[in-house]
């Protein structure tokens, strides 16, 4: 899931906080790691807890309940969470003995009762589909019992929960449209931790967007592990669509239809979406993107590797050539579209030839942005069961560095194409470096910094002429 996919590294693990209800007396400290889906899930959890007596706080020491929304995608993410749990343990012992601690998200699902047995600090373990059960589980915890619910669901989409927007800039928000993943890429733990894919009722998506619009939000990112696979036919798993009735099939809503509907209904709202999977991204989605100015011209299109042989070992459902054909279609239908990738270096059996094919694919696409990782073996995945994690760490690291360095070159190349041009920017807030400058993003998701004139505010769309750039930022002035 990501930058649209992966939360800004600096935001990882930040406490998430908002005002809350006056009548609530208990305090919840909630922290989120991993993808944007997790961040949005934390907002759903905060909404459920707000209805049950808890307001959020950013002071760990005063919390009655600490919830850590965890990520299991790579070993490093898990290690970070374990360190945080040690910290909570220390605070619990020294300062706040009645504080309760819960683990949410993908690690909860992966490690289940191991958390309660081995890591004594944890009182509560709740998987991604069981957040509605949190109030009941808290009753158990308050009675001095350990509590766990890691059941995965066939239909849970939290469609009726209105998320509490945590640490929001009041301008952009996430709206989940699908949950789970059916793709079974051999390296990935997500299908096991988040279960089978299901889509959310489009009416509930539209009403959540309406609520955001009424509150003054200007940008929505539609979220899912595989948004292009979105399919609403009255509820149920995507894989059961084949058993749907004729009437259900006739009234079904796919991603292109959903995108068209929201873009048309909210013409001043900007729409983004993430993540796209190459095999599910069809031309009709590209045509809808081209049709509406308010759909951002940016596609996060993970490829993971550049050779057909490696894609096959990864159980990706397309070849190198099919991916290139999709890129060509994007360039043809939406010439100004930015494209980003996820790439894994050093997956099982990766040869130097295969690595070179990854670099040559990058050369072909010249991605605007990229998210790059060394392969991390995840217990329970098909790769962990059937393949050998046989690329030595020094080679993985060297290949990763080559990929990162090349991405840097391409990022700069893409940014340079904007110099001298005027772009529309949605203002998100002050620039980190100077209160005299605004920070926002253009349609292509590039960060734009420009001087304040005194005539604009957060949430405004303004035209900025780009004077110069770095490999990650455009710098300019209002026209
Ligand atoms: N090791 C390294 N990277 C991984 N990803 C998923 N699983 C692994 C793993 N086991 C990466 C993929 C995915 C992104 C969210 O994380 O590139 O697209
Ligand atoms: Fe994991 Fe592949 Fe699904 Fe992405 S598409 S969540 S990488 S299994």
mmCIF file of N, CA, C and O in Angstrom, residues 101-103 108 111-126 141 145-150:
data_model
loop_
_atom_site.group_PDB
_atom_site.id
_atom_site.type_symbol
_atom_site.label_atom_id
_atom_site.label_comp_id
_atom_site.label_asym_id
_atom_site.label_seq_id
_atom_site.Cartn_x
_atom_site.Cartn_y
_atom_site.Cartn_z
ATOM 1 N N UNK A 101 -2.178 -1.907 27.268
ATOM 2 C CA UNK A 101 -1.509 -1.798 25.968
ATOM 3 C C UNK A 101 -2.079 -2.835 24.992
ATOM 4 O O UNK A 101 -2.213 -4.012 25.348
ATOM 5 N N UNK A 102 -2.407 -2.387 23.804
ATOM 6 C CA UNK A 102 -2.945 -3.305 22.795
ATOM 7 C C UNK A 102 -2.177 -3.231 21.496
ATOM 8 O O UNK A 102 -1.678 -2.170 21.118
ATOM 9 N N UNK A 103 -2.091 -4.383 20.821
ATOM 10 C CA UNK A 103 -1.454 -4.437 19.504
ATOM 11 C C UNK A 103 -2.554 -4.646 18.459
ATOM 12 O O UNK A 103 -3.370 -5.554 18.582
ATOM 13 N N UNK A 108 -0.521 -8.192 14.798
ATOM 14 C CA UNK A 108 -1.488 -8.850 15.690
ATOM 15 C C UNK A 108 -1.982 -10.114 15.004
ATOM 16 O O UNK A 108 -2.032 -11.195 15.596
ATOM 17 N N UNK A 111 1.089 -12.733 14.693
ATOM 18 C CA UNK A 111 1.673 -13.370 15.873
ATOM 19 C C UNK A 111 0.630 -13.841 16.889
ATOM 20 O O UNK A 111 0.926 -14.618 17.793
ATOM 21 N N UNK A 112 -0.573 -13.361 16.744
ATOM 22 C CA UNK A 112 -1.724 -13.802 17.548
ATOM 23 C C UNK A 112 -1.391 -13.927 19.046
ATOM 24 O O UNK A 112 -0.867 -12.995 19.635
ATOM 25 N N UNK A 113 -1.706 -15.104 19.632
ATOM 26 C CA UNK A 113 -1.542 -15.203 21.091
ATOM 27 C C UNK A 113 -0.084 -15.181 21.554
ATOM 28 O O UNK A 113 0.180 -14.993 22.724
ATOM 29 N N UNK A 114 0.853 -15.331 20.613
ATOM 30 C CA UNK A 114 2.273 -15.236 20.992
ATOM 31 C C UNK A 114 2.530 -13.925 21.720
ATOM 32 O O UNK A 114 3.371 -13.851 22.617
ATOM 33 N N UNK A 115 1.818 -12.889 21.311
ATOM 34 C CA UNK A 115 1.987 -11.579 21.954
ATOM 35 C C UNK A 115 1.610 -11.641 23.428
ATOM 36 O O UNK A 115 2.238 -11.023 24.266
ATOM 37 N N UNK A 116 0.540 -12.361 23.732
ATOM 38 C CA UNK A 116 0.066 -12.410 25.114
ATOM 39 C C UNK A 116 0.945 -13.336 25.938
ATOM 40 O O UNK A 116 1.197 -13.113 27.116
ATOM 41 N N UNK A 117 1.449 -14.387 25.285
ATOM 42 C CA UNK A 117 2.236 -15.366 26.024
ATOM 43 C C UNK A 117 3.666 -14.897 26.256
ATOM 44 O O UNK A 117 4.192 -14.977 27.354
ATOM 45 N N UNK A 118 4.286 -14.379 25.160
ATOM 46 C CA UNK A 118 5.713 -14.062 25.259
ATOM 47 C C UNK A 118 5.958 -12.628 25.678
ATOM 48 O O UNK A 118 6.850 -12.343 26.454
ATOM 49 N N UNK A 119 5.166 -11.719 25.162
ATOM 50 C CA UNK A 119 5.413 -10.309 25.439
ATOM 51 C C UNK A 119 4.412 -9.886 26.503
ATOM 52 O O UNK A 119 3.342 -9.422 26.203
ATOM 53 N N UNK A 120 4.771 -10.057 27.738
ATOM 54 C CA UNK A 120 3.832 -9.884 28.848
ATOM 55 C C UNK A 120 3.212 -8.488 28.914
ATOM 56 O O UNK A 120 2.173 -8.284 29.503
ATOM 57 N N UNK A 121 3.871 -7.547 28.303
ATOM 58 C CA UNK A 121 3.396 -6.174 28.313
ATOM 59 C C UNK A 121 2.029 -6.013 27.629
ATOM 60 O O UNK A 121 1.246 -5.147 27.961
ATOM 61 N N UNK A 122 1.716 -6.889 26.691
ATOM 62 C CA UNK A 122 0.508 -6.680 25.896
ATOM 63 C C UNK A 122 -0.728 -7.261 26.582
ATOM 64 O O UNK A 122 -0.729 -8.394 27.046
ATOM 65 N N UNK A 123 -1.811 -6.438 26.661
ATOM 66 C CA UNK A 123 -3.056 -6.885 27.293
ATOM 67 C C UNK A 123 -4.098 -7.300 26.258
ATOM 68 O O UNK A 123 -5.068 -7.962 26.574
ATOM 69 N N UNK A 124 -3.878 -6.824 25.018
ATOM 70 C CA UNK A 124 -4.947 -6.879 24.028
ATOM 71 C C UNK A 124 -4.338 -7.090 22.639
ATOM 72 O O UNK A 124 -3.375 -6.421 22.285
ATOM 73 N N UNK A 125 -4.902 -8.041 21.867
ATOM 74 C CA UNK A 125 -4.398 -8.274 20.510
ATOM 75 C C UNK A 125 -5.602 -8.287 19.556
ATOM 76 O O UNK A 125 -6.503 -9.112 19.707
ATOM 77 N N UNK A 126 -5.613 -7.360 18.595
ATOM 78 C CA UNK A 126 -6.795 -7.225 17.735
ATOM 79 C C UNK A 126 -6.380 -7.110 16.265
ATOM 80 O O UNK A 126 -5.645 -6.195 15.884
ATOM 81 N N UNK A 141 -10.383 -6.865 29.330
ATOM 82 C CA UNK A 141 -9.098 -6.382 29.848
ATOM 83 C C UNK A 141 -9.302 -5.724 31.216
ATOM 84 O O UNK A 141 -8.534 -5.960 32.149
ATOM 85 N N UNK A 145 -8.505 -9.832 32.420
ATOM 86 C CA UNK A 145 -8.235 -10.959 31.526
ATOM 87 C C UNK A 145 -7.565 -10.472 30.239
ATOM 88 O O UNK A 145 -7.829 -9.355 29.795
ATOM 89 N N UNK A 146 -6.730 -11.332 29.654
ATOM 90 C CA UNK A 146 -6.158 -11.017 28.346
ATOM 91 C C UNK A 146 -7.270 -11.081 27.309
ATOM 92 O O UNK A 146 -8.216 -11.852 27.465
ATOM 93 N N UNK A 147 -7.149 -10.303 26.261
ATOM 94 C CA UNK A 147 -8.211 -10.316 25.255
ATOM 95 C C UNK A 147 -7.613 -10.396 23.867
ATOM 96 O O UNK A 147 -6.641 -9.709 23.556
ATOM 97 N N UNK A 148 -8.225 -11.231 23.035
ATOM 98 C CA UNK A 148 -7.702 -11.388 21.675
ATOM 99 C C UNK A 148 -8.849 -11.636 20.686
ATOM 100 O O UNK A 148 -9.779 -12.375 20.983
ATOM 101 N N UNK A 149 -8.796 -10.968 19.550
ATOM 102 C CA UNK A 149 -9.688 -11.286 18.431
ATOM 103 C C UNK A 149 -8.921 -11.004 17.144
ATOM 104 O O UNK A 149 -8.653 -9.855 16.814
ATOM 105 N N UNK A 150 -8.559 -12.085 16.467
ATOM 106 C CA UNK A 150 -7.817 -11.913 15.215
ATOM 107 C C UNK A 150 -8.569 -12.582 14.059
ATOM 108 O O UNK A 150 -7.980 -12.937 13.047
#
